[in-house]
């Protein structure tokens, strides 16, 4: 590969990266929906699980000194439970269902 | 012997305060740490929802059923809905885009900042979840004994007055045993 081709590839990659960043740089938080949410929506499981756990454990724990530990434990249970459900559904839909007879 | 229900009356003022702002009901009742923790949890969900979906995540007219749950967050949900109307639906924040006409609306338009697909769905859902959790927090503020969150509430044992600090509990137990 010639030096020119390498430089051209690098320039194209940089251009693609800049193009992918431009929606984020132009984003107006709280006014405009978050850009490219279809690519990272699954990461919202983390703030969701922490928020639900914190609000729930805040009214359930007897001793508030246990709140951080209990919150993290419940959040982890939610996240790993979701991962387990995802794996189970993957096995069912991708691995088992295609092998079943059509009728 | 009096029951816990008799010793701790309901706290309607705390419940109303809890609706006015998440966690405020506990704070008004003197359970400050618990109120701040509940406030943090509910606001984390609500702010994340509005951050992901924009103010369009809360729409009283177009997403009426979702708004029933979101309204449990209190005035902040109505404020975001008002911001949606003021900034997006009026066209002041972004240009309006014409949509395909329908029977009911021959010239429909939508803001260029209107949330679609994943962003709108998860923004709406997270704000809805914040409302549901705040409903739980409000119910807890309604039945929890005032100032039961620390040393000041150690003598006010009653319904849900079970969150005194461990130091106070240990001292009380030691004194009782002696």
Short mmCIF file of C-alpha atoms in Angstrom, two decimals:
data_model
loop_
_atom_site.label_atom_id
_atom_site.label_comp_id
_atom_site.label_asym_id
_atom_site.label_seq_id
_atom_site.Cartn_x
_atom_site.Cartn_y
_atom_site.Cartn_z
CA UNK A 1 0.00 0.00 0.00
CA UNK A 2 1.42 3.36 -0.97
CA UNK A 3 1.96 6.19 1.46
CA UNK A 4 -0.68 8.19 -0.36
CA UNK A 5 -3.25 5.47 0.13
CA UNK A 6 -2.45 5.22 3.83
CA UNK A 7 -2.81 8.97 4.26
CA UNK A 8 -6.04 8.93 2.29
CA UNK A 9 -7.45 6.17 4.50
CA UNK A 10 -6.44 8.04 7.63
CA UNK A 11 -8.03 11.22 6.35
CA UNK A 12 -11.22 9.35 5.49
CA UNK A 13 -11.32 7.79 8.95
CA UNK A 14 -10.83 11.16 10.59
CA UNK A 15 -13.57 12.61 8.43
CA UNK A 16 -15.93 9.78 9.42
CA UNK A 17 -15.11 10.29 13.08
CA UNK A 18 -15.77 14.01 12.79
CA UNK A 19 -19.04 13.30 11.01
CA UNK A 20 -20.12 10.95 13.79
CA UNK A 21 -19.21 13.57 16.41
CA UNK A 22 -21.02 16.43 14.74
CA UNK A 23 -24.52 15.44 15.99
CA UNK A 24 -23.16 15.31 19.55
CA UNK A 25 -21.43 18.67 19.27
CA UNK A 26 -24.59 20.26 17.89
CA UNK A 27 -26.82 18.63 20.50
CA UNK A 28 -28.88 20.94 22.72
CA UNK A 29 -29.39 18.94 25.95
CA UNK A 30 -32.88 18.83 27.46
CA UNK A 31 -34.30 20.53 24.38
CA UNK A 32 -33.35 18.07 21.69
CA UNK A 33 -33.44 14.26 21.93
CA UNK A 34 -30.06 12.63 22.52
CA UNK A 35 -28.32 11.85 19.22
CA UNK A 36 -27.89 8.29 17.94
CA UNK A 37 -29.82 6.81 20.84
CA UNK A 38 -30.54 3.73 18.74
CA UNK A 39 -26.87 2.74 19.13
CA UNK A 40 -26.51 3.05 22.90
CA UNK A 41 -30.05 2.81 24.29
CA UNK A 42 -29.18 -0.36 26.18
CA UNK A 43 -26.74 1.62 28.36
CA UNK A 44 -29.76 3.38 29.85
CA UNK A 45 -30.32 0.20 31.85
CA UNK A 46 -27.61 1.39 34.25
CA UNK A 47 -29.10 4.77 35.30
CA UNK A 48 -32.54 3.18 35.27
CA UNK A 49 -31.53 0.40 37.65
CA UNK A 50 -29.63 2.79 39.93
CA UNK A 51 -32.52 5.28 40.04
CA UNK A 52 -35.14 2.64 40.79
CA UNK A 53 -32.92 1.00 43.41
CA UNK A 54 -32.05 4.28 45.13
CA UNK A 55 -35.66 5.47 45.32
CA UNK A 56 -36.91 2.05 46.46
CA UNK A 57 -34.21 1.36 49.02
CA UNK A 58 -34.46 4.91 50.39
CA UNK A 59 -37.89 4.04 51.72
CA UNK A 60 -37.23 0.38 52.52
CA UNK A 61 -33.94 0.09 54.40
CA UNK A 62 -34.18 0.20 58.17
CA UNK A 63 -30.74 1.70 58.69
CA UNK A 64 -29.75 4.41 56.24
CA UNK A 65 -26.07 3.54 56.66
CA UNK A 66 -26.85 0.43 54.61
CA UNK A 67 -28.38 2.45 51.78
CA UNK A 68 -25.38 2.60 49.39
CA UNK A 69 -24.66 -1.12 49.69
CA UNK A 70 -28.30 -2.11 49.35
CA UNK A 71 -28.76 0.22 46.38
CA UNK A 72 -25.76 -1.21 44.54
CA UNK A 73 -26.88 -4.75 45.30
CA UNK A 74 -30.39 -4.19 43.96
CA UNK A 75 -29.05 -2.35 40.89
CA UNK A 76 -26.72 -5.26 40.18
CA UNK A 77 -29.60 -7.70 40.58
CA UNK A 78 -31.64 -5.74 38.02
CA UNK A 79 -28.77 -5.50 35.52
CA UNK A 80 -27.77 -9.14 35.78
CA UNK A 81 -31.40 -10.21 35.72
CA UNK A 82 -31.88 -8.31 32.47
CA UNK A 83 -28.73 -9.85 31.03
CA UNK A 84 -30.00 -13.29 32.02
CA UNK A 85 -33.35 -12.63 30.37
CA UNK A 86 -31.58 -11.39 27.24
CA UNK A 87 -29.46 -14.54 27.09
CA UNK A 88 -32.48 -16.76 27.61
CA UNK A 89 -34.41 -14.99 24.86
CA UNK A 90 -31.36 -15.18 22.58
CA UNK A 91 -31.17 -18.93 23.07
CA UNK A 92 -34.89 -19.31 22.48
CA UNK A 93 -35.23 -17.06 19.43
CA UNK A 94 -31.87 -17.59 17.67
CA UNK A 95 -30.91 -21.14 18.60
CA UNK A 96 -34.08 -23.08 19.37
CA UNK A 97 -36.93 -21.62 17.33
CA UNK A 98 -35.17 -21.91 13.91
CA UNK A 99 -34.79 -25.66 14.48
CA UNK A 100 -38.44 -26.27 15.22
CA UNK A 101 -40.61 -27.62 12.39
CA UNK A 102 -42.54 -24.98 10.50
CA UNK A 103 -45.90 -26.61 11.15
CA UNK B 1 -51.01 -2.01 74.43
CA UNK B 2 -51.47 0.54 71.61
CA UNK B 3 -50.78 -0.62 68.10
CA UNK B 4 -48.36 1.08 65.77
CA UNK B 5 -51.29 2.35 63.71
CA UNK B 6 -52.60 4.25 66.73
CA UNK B 7 -49.26 5.77 67.67
CA UNK B 8 -48.40 7.17 64.22
CA UNK B 9 -51.15 9.08 62.44
CA UNK B 10 -51.10 9.63 58.70
CA UNK B 11 -49.09 12.60 57.46
CA UNK B 12 -51.14 14.26 54.68
CA UNK B 13 -48.99 17.40 54.66
CA UNK B 14 -45.91 15.25 54.04
CA UNK B 15 -47.70 13.44 51.22
CA UNK B 16 -48.65 16.72 49.55
CA UNK B 17 -45.11 18.03 49.99
CA UNK B 18 -43.82 14.80 48.46
CA UNK B 19 -45.88 15.47 45.37
CA UNK B 20 -44.80 19.13 45.20
CA UNK B 21 -41.19 17.97 44.92
CA UNK B 22 -39.82 14.40 45.14
CA UNK B 23 -38.50 13.62 48.61
CA UNK B 24 -39.77 16.86 50.13
CA UNK B 25 -42.40 15.01 52.16
CA UNK B 26 -39.74 13.16 54.16
CA UNK B 27 -37.71 16.34 54.58
CA UNK B 28 -40.73 18.28 55.85
CA UNK B 29 -41.33 15.50 58.37
CA UNK B 30 -37.75 15.66 59.60
CA UNK B 31 -36.48 12.52 57.84
CA UNK B 32 -33.95 14.57 55.93
CA UNK B 33 -31.42 11.91 54.88
CA UNK B 34 -34.15 9.58 53.68
CA UNK B 35 -35.82 12.41 51.78
CA UNK B 36 -32.61 13.41 50.05
CA UNK B 37 -31.93 9.80 49.04
CA UNK B 38 -35.44 9.37 47.65
CA UNK B 39 -35.15 12.71 45.89
CA UNK B 40 -31.87 11.65 44.29
CA UNK B 41 -33.35 8.40 43.01
CA UNK B 42 -36.48 9.95 41.52
CA UNK B 43 -34.64 12.91 40.02
CA UNK B 44 -31.99 10.64 38.51
CA UNK B 45 -34.73 8.84 36.59
CA UNK B 46 -36.58 12.03 35.65
CA UNK B 47 -33.53 14.04 34.56
CA UNK B 48 -32.13 11.10 32.60
CA UNK B 49 -35.47 10.74 30.84
CA UNK B 50 -35.63 14.39 29.85
CA UNK B 51 -31.95 14.39 28.92
CA UNK B 52 -32.39 11.43 26.57
CA UNK B 53 -35.77 12.32 25.11
CA UNK B 54 -35.65 16.10 25.36
CA UNK B 55 -38.62 18.03 26.68
CA UNK B 56 -40.73 16.14 24.17
CA UNK B 57 -40.43 13.10 26.47
CA UNK B 58 -43.28 14.63 28.48
CA UNK B 59 -46.29 15.50 26.38
CA UNK B 60 -49.64 15.83 28.13
CA UNK B 61 -51.66 15.86 24.91
CA UNK B 62 -49.91 13.39 22.64
CA UNK B 63 -48.81 10.91 25.33
CA UNK B 64 -51.73 11.27 27.72
CA UNK B 65 -51.57 7.79 29.26
CA UNK B 66 -47.83 8.09 29.92
CA UNK B 67 -48.41 11.51 31.43
CA UNK B 68 -50.72 10.04 34.08
CA UNK B 69 -47.70 8.27 35.57
CA UNK B 70 -45.29 11.12 34.89
CA UNK B 71 -47.59 13.56 36.70
CA UNK B 72 -46.83 11.74 39.96
CA UNK B 73 -43.47 13.55 39.85
CA UNK B 74 -45.38 16.73 40.60
CA UNK B 75 -45.02 20.24 39.19
CA UNK B 76 -41.70 19.44 37.51
CA UNK B 77 -43.57 17.17 35.07
CA UNK B 78 -46.05 19.92 34.30
CA UNK B 79 -43.18 22.40 33.91
CA UNK B 80 -41.45 20.20 31.34
CA UNK B 81 -44.75 19.74 29.51
CA UNK B 82 -45.16 23.52 29.46
CA UNK B 83 -41.60 23.87 28.13
CA UNK B 84 -42.47 21.37 25.41
CA UNK B 85 -45.42 23.51 24.39
CA UNK B 86 -43.54 26.79 24.70
CA UNK B 87 -40.34 25.85 22.90
CA UNK B 88 -41.04 22.92 20.59
CA UNK B 89 -44.68 23.08 19.60
CA UNK B 90 -44.56 26.82 19.09
CA UNK B 91 -41.61 26.48 16.72
CA UNK B 92 -39.43 28.90 18.69
CA UNK B 93 -36.64 26.40 19.37
CA UNK B 94 -36.48 24.72 15.98
CA UNK B 95 -38.23 25.06 12.61
CA UNK B 96 -41.50 23.24 12.08
CA UNK B 97 -41.46 20.42 9.54
CA UNK B 98 -44.59 19.61 7.51
CA UNK B 99 -45.96 16.10 7.97
CA UNK B 100 -48.17 14.03 5.65
CA UNK B 101 -51.75 15.30 5.83
CA UNK B 102 -54.47 13.29 7.51
CA UNK B 103 -58.25 13.46 7.68
CA UNK B 104 -58.21 15.15 11.07
CA UNK B 105 -55.38 17.55 10.30
CA UNK B 106 -54.86 18.58 6.67
CA UNK B 107 -51.65 20.52 7.38
CA UNK B 108 -49.87 18.84 10.29
CA UNK B 109 -46.46 20.08 11.44
CA UNK B 110 -43.90 18.92 13.98
CA UNK B 111 -40.81 20.50 15.47
CA UNK B 112 -37.45 19.48 14.05
CA UNK B 113 -36.49 18.67 17.68
CA UNK B 114 -39.37 16.26 18.16
CA UNK B 115 -38.21 13.00 19.70
CA UNK B 116 -38.53 9.85 17.64
CA UNK B 117 -37.89 6.15 18.10
CA UNK B 118 -35.51 5.05 20.88
CA UNK B 119 -34.78 8.52 22.26
CA UNK B 120 -38.44 9.37 22.68
CA UNK B 121 -39.44 5.93 23.94
CA UNK B 122 -36.79 5.69 26.62
CA UNK B 123 -37.13 9.33 27.63
CA UNK B 124 -40.86 8.89 28.09
CA UNK B 125 -40.40 5.59 29.90
CA UNK B 126 -37.76 6.88 32.34
CA UNK B 127 -39.89 9.91 33.25
CA UNK B 128 -42.86 7.57 33.72
CA UNK B 129 -40.77 5.33 35.95
CA UNK B 130 -39.75 8.39 38.00
CA UNK B 131 -43.43 9.13 38.54
CA UNK B 132 -44.16 5.59 39.69
CA UNK B 133 -41.25 5.62 42.12
CA UNK B 134 -42.31 9.00 43.45
CA UNK B 135 -45.79 7.59 44.07
CA UNK B 136 -44.14 4.97 46.29
CA UNK B 137 -42.11 7.68 48.04
CA UNK B 138 -45.28 9.74 48.61
CA UNK B 139 -47.07 6.75 50.15
CA UNK B 140 -44.10 6.16 52.44
CA UNK B 141 -44.08 9.82 53.51
CA UNK B 142 -47.78 9.47 54.28
CA UNK B 143 -47.30 6.65 56.78
CA UNK B 144 -43.81 7.26 58.18
CA UNK B 145 -43.44 8.73 61.66
CA UNK B 146 -41.99 12.27 61.77
CA UNK B 147 -38.35 12.68 62.78
CA UNK B 148 -37.77 8.94 62.83
CA UNK B 149 -34.60 9.25 60.76
CA UNK B 150 -32.04 9.68 63.51
CA UNK B 151 -31.40 10.53 67.14
CA UNK B 152 -34.34 12.94 67.35
CA UNK B 153 -36.75 10.23 66.33
CA UNK B 154 -35.42 7.42 68.48
CA UNK B 155 -38.13 7.97 71.05
CA UNK B 156 -40.88 8.09 68.43
CA UNK B 157 -41.16 4.44 67.61
CA UNK B 158 -44.20 3.80 65.50
CA UNK B 159 -45.26 2.72 62.09
CA UNK B 160 -42.21 2.76 59.78
CA UNK B 161 -40.23 4.57 62.47
CA UNK B 162 -37.57 1.97 62.17
CA UNK B 163 -34.65 3.91 60.74
CA UNK B 164 -32.96 5.33 63.80
CA UNK B 165 -29.19 5.45 63.68
CA UNK B 166 -27.45 2.27 64.90
CA UNK B 167 -25.60 4.20 67.63
CA UNK B 168 -28.82 5.42 69.18
CA UNK B 169 -30.39 1.98 68.85
CA UNK B 170 -27.38 0.34 70.49
CA UNK B 171 -27.40 2.84 73.37
CA UNK B 172 -31.12 2.38 73.86
CA UNK B 173 -30.71 -1.39 73.91
CA UNK B 174 -27.80 -1.21 76.33
CA UNK B 175 -29.72 1.08 78.64
CA UNK B 176 -32.74 -1.17 78.54
CA UNK B 177 -30.65 -4.23 79.35
CA UNK B 178 -28.98 -2.48 82.28
#
